[in-house]
Short mmCIF file of C-alpha atoms in Angstrom, two decimals:
data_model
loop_
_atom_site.label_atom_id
_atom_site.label_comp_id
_atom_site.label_asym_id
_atom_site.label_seq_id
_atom_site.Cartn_x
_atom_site.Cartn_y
_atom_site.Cartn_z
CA UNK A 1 107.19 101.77 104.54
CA UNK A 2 103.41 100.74 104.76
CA UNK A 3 102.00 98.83 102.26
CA UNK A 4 98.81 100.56 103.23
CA UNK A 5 98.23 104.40 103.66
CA UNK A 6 95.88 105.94 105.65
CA UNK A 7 95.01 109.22 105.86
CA UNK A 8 94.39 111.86 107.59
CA UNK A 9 96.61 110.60 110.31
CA UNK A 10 94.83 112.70 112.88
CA UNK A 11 91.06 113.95 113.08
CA UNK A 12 89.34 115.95 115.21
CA UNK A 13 85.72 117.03 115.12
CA UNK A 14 83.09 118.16 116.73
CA UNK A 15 80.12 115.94 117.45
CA UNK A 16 77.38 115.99 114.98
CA UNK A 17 79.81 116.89 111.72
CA UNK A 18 80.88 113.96 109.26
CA UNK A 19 84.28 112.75 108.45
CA UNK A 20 86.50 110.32 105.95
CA UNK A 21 89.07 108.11 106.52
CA UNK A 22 90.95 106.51 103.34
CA UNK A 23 93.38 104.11 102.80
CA UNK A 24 95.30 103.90 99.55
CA UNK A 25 97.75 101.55 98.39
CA UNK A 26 99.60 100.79 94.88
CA UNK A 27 98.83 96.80 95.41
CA UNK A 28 96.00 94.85 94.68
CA UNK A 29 93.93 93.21 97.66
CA UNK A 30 91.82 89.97 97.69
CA UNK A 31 89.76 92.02 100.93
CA UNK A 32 89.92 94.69 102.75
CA UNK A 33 88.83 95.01 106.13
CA UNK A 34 88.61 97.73 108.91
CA UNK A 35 89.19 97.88 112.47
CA UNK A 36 88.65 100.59 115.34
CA UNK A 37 90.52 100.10 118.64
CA UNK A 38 90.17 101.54 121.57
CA UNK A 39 92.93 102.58 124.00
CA UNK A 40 94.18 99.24 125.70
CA UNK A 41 92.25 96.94 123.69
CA UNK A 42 92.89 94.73 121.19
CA UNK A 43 91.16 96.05 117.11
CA UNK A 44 87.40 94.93 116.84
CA UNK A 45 86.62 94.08 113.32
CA UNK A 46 84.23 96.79 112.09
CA UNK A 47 83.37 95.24 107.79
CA UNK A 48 85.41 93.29 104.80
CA UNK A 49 85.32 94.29 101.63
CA UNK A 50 85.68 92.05 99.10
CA UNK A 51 84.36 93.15 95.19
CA UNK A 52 85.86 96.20 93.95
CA UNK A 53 83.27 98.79 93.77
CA UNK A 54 81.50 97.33 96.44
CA UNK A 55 79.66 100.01 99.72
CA UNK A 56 78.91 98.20 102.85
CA UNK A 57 76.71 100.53 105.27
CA UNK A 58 76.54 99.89 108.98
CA UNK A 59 74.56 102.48 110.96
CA UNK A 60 76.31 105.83 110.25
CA UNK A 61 79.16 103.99 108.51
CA UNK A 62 80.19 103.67 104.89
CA UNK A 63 82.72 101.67 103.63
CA UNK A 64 83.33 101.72 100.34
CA UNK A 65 85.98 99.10 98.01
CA UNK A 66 87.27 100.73 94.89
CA UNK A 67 86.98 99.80 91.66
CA UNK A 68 90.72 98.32 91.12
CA UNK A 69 90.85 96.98 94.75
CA UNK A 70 93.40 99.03 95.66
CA UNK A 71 91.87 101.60 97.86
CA UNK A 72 88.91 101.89 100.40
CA UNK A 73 87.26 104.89 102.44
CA UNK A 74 85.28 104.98 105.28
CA UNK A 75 82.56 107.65 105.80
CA UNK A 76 81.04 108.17 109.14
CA UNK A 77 77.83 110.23 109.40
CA UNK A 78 76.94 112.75 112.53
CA UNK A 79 79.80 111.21 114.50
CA UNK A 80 79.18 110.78 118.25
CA UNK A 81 81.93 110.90 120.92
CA UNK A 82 81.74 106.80 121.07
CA UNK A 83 83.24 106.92 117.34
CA UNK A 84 86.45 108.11 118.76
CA UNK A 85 89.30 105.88 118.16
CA UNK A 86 92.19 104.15 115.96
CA UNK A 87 90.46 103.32 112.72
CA UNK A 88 93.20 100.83 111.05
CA UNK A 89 92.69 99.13 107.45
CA UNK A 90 94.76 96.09 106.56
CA UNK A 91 94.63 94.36 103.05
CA UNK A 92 94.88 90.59 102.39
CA UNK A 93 97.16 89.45 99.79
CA UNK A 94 97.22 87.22 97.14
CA UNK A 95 96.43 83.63 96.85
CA UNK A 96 98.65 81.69 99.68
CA UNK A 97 99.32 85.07 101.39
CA UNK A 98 97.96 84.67 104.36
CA UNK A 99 98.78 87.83 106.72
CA UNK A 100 97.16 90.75 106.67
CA UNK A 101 99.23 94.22 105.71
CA UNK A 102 97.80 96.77 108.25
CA UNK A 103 98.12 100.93 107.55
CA UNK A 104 99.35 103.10 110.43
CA UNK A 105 95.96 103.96 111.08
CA UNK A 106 93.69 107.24 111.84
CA UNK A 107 92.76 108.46 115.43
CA UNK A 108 89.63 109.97 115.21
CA UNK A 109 88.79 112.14 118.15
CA UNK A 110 84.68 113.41 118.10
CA UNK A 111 83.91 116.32 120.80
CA UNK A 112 81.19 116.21 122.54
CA UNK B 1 81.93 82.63 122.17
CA UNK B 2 84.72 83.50 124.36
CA UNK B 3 86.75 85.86 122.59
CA UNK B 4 90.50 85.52 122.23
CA UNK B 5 92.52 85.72 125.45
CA UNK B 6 96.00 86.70 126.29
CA UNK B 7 98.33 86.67 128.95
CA UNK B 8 99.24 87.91 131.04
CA UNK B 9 98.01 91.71 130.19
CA UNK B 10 100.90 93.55 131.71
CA UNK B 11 104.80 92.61 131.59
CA UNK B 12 107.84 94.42 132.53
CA UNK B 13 110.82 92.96 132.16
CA UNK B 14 115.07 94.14 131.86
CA UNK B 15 117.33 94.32 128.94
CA UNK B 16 118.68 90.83 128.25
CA UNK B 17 115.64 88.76 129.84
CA UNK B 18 113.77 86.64 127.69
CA UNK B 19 110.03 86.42 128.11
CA UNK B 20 106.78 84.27 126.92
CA UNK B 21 103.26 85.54 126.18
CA UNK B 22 100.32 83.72 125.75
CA UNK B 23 97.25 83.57 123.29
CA UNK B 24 94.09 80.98 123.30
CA UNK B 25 91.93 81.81 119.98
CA UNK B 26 87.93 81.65 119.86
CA UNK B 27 86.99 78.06 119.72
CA UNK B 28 86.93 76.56 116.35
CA UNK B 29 89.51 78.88 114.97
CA UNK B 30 93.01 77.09 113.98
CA UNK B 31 94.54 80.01 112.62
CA UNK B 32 96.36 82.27 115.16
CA UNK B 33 98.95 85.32 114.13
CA UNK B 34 100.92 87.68 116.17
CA UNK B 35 101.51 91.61 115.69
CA UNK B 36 103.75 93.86 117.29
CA UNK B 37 101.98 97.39 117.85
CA UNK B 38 103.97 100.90 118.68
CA UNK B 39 103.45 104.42 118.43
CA UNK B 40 106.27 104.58 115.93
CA UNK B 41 105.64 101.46 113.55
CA UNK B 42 101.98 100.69 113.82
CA UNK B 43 100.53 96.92 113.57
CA UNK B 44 103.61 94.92 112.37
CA UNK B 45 103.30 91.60 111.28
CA UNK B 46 105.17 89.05 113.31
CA UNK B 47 104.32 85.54 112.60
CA UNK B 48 100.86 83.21 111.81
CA UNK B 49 100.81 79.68 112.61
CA UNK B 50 98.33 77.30 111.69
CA UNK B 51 97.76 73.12 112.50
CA UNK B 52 100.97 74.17 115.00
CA UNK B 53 103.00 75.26 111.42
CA UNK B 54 104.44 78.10 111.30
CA UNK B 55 102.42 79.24 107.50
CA UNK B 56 103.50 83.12 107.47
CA UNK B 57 106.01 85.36 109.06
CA UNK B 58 106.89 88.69 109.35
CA UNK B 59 110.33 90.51 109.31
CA UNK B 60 111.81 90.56 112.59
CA UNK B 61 115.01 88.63 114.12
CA UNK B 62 115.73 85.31 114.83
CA UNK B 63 114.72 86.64 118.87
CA UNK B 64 111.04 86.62 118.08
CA UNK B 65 109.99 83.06 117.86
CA UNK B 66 106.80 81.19 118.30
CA UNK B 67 104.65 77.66 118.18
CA UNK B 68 101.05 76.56 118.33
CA UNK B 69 100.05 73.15 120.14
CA UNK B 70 97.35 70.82 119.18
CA UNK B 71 94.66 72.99 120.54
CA UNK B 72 95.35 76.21 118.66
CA UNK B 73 96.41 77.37 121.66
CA UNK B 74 100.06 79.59 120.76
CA UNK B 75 102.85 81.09 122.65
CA UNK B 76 105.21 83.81 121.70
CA UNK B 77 108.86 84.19 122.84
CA UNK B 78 111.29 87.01 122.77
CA UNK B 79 115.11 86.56 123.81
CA UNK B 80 117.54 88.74 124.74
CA UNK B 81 115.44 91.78 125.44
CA UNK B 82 115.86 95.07 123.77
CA UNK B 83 114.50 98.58 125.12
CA UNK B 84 113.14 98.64 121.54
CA UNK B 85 110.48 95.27 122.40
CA UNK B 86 108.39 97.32 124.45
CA UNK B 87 104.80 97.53 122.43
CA UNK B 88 101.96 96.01 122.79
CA UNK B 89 101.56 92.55 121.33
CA UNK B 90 98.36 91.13 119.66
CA UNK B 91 97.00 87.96 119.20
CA UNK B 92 94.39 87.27 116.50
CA UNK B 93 92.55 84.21 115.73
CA UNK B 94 90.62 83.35 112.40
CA UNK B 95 89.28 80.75 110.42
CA UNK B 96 92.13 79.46 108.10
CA UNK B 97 90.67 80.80 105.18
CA UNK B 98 92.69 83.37 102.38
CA UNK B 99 91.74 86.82 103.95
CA UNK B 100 89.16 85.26 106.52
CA UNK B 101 88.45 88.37 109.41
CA UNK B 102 90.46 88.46 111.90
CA UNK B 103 89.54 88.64 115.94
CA UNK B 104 92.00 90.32 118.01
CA UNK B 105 92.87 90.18 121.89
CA UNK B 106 93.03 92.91 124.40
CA UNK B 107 96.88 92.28 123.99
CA UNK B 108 99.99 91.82 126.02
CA UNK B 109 101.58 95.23 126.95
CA UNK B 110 105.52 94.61 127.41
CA UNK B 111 107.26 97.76 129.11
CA UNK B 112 111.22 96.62 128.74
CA UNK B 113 113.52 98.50 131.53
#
């Protein structure tokens, strides 16, 4: 069972449209980050999110932290085909947890 | 920076052998953890070490083991294969900070015959 969920587990659209990833979870996280890897490669770290309530923007991404700290979403605007790829989240725990709890990620695939 | 490395990149190995992979973090960073990716499971958890302890691991058998030398430098081993090891294993290093980001390697792929 993941400690993270992530959904839609699969995503497919057509370059140009917008889409949203989230990532729910019934646990409370100290941050939140996201990752997109690439087939063969290792995750690059995209943001963390730390205050609940906070939105990060990079680009044509959103990331937003929610309120409670439990969940997260990530918006992408006018996707291109170089957004395709595994988005993953992962939580950090509490104090003197130091791993991080990964979801079983999203593939986004943007047509060109 | 140099990212993190790993190797090798590609390993195939038979039911029963035992292997070693390989992981040097980004300079500065004394923090390293493992993760076991499949299809099936995702990113799992295996193991983070830290000042070459052993701070945080993950729930797999006594077969997965690890250490970290005085450089940060770490090394992963498996015994006793299993058709079931093959994935792709990641090394990430970070600062040793609660929730500090993590920066991953292009992996070790292990097919096991």
């Amino acid at each position: 069972t993941q400690l993270l969920e992530q959904s839609p587990q699969f995503l497919s659209i057509q370059e140009g449209e917008n889409l949203t990833v989230y990532c729910n979870s019934s646990s409370v996280f100290s941050s939140l980050q996201w990752y997109r890897q690439e087939p063969g490669e290792g995750p690059v770290l995209l943001v963390t999110v730390v205050t609940g309530g906070e939105v990060k923007k990079l680009k044509r991404l959103t990331f937003q932290f929610g309120d409670a700290r439990k969940d997260s979403s990530l918006h992408i605007t006018a996707a291109q085909p170089g957004d395709t790829g595994l988005y993953l989240c992962a939580g950090a725990g509490p104090l003197g947890d130091y791993k991080l709890s990964f979801g079983a990620g999203t593939t986004v695939t943007v047509r060109a | 920076k140099a990212g993190v490395t790993q190797t090798p990149r590609y390993l195939i190995k038979t039911r029963g052998q035992q292997v070693t992979l390989s992981c040097s973090p980004i300079s500065g960073h004394r923090s390293v953890s493992w993760y076991q990716q499949t299809p099936g499971q995702g990113l799992q958890f295996l193991f983070e070490y830290f000042s070459e302890t052993q701070r945080n691991k993950g729930n797999f058998p006594g077969r997965f083991s690890g250490r970290q030398f005085s450089n940060s430098r770490s090394e992963m081993n498996v015994s006793t294969l299993e058709l079931g090891d093959s994935a792709l294993y990641l090394c990430a290093s970070s600062a040793p900070i609660q929730g500090s980001e993590q920066y991953f390697g292009p992996g070790t792929r292990l097919t096991v015959t």
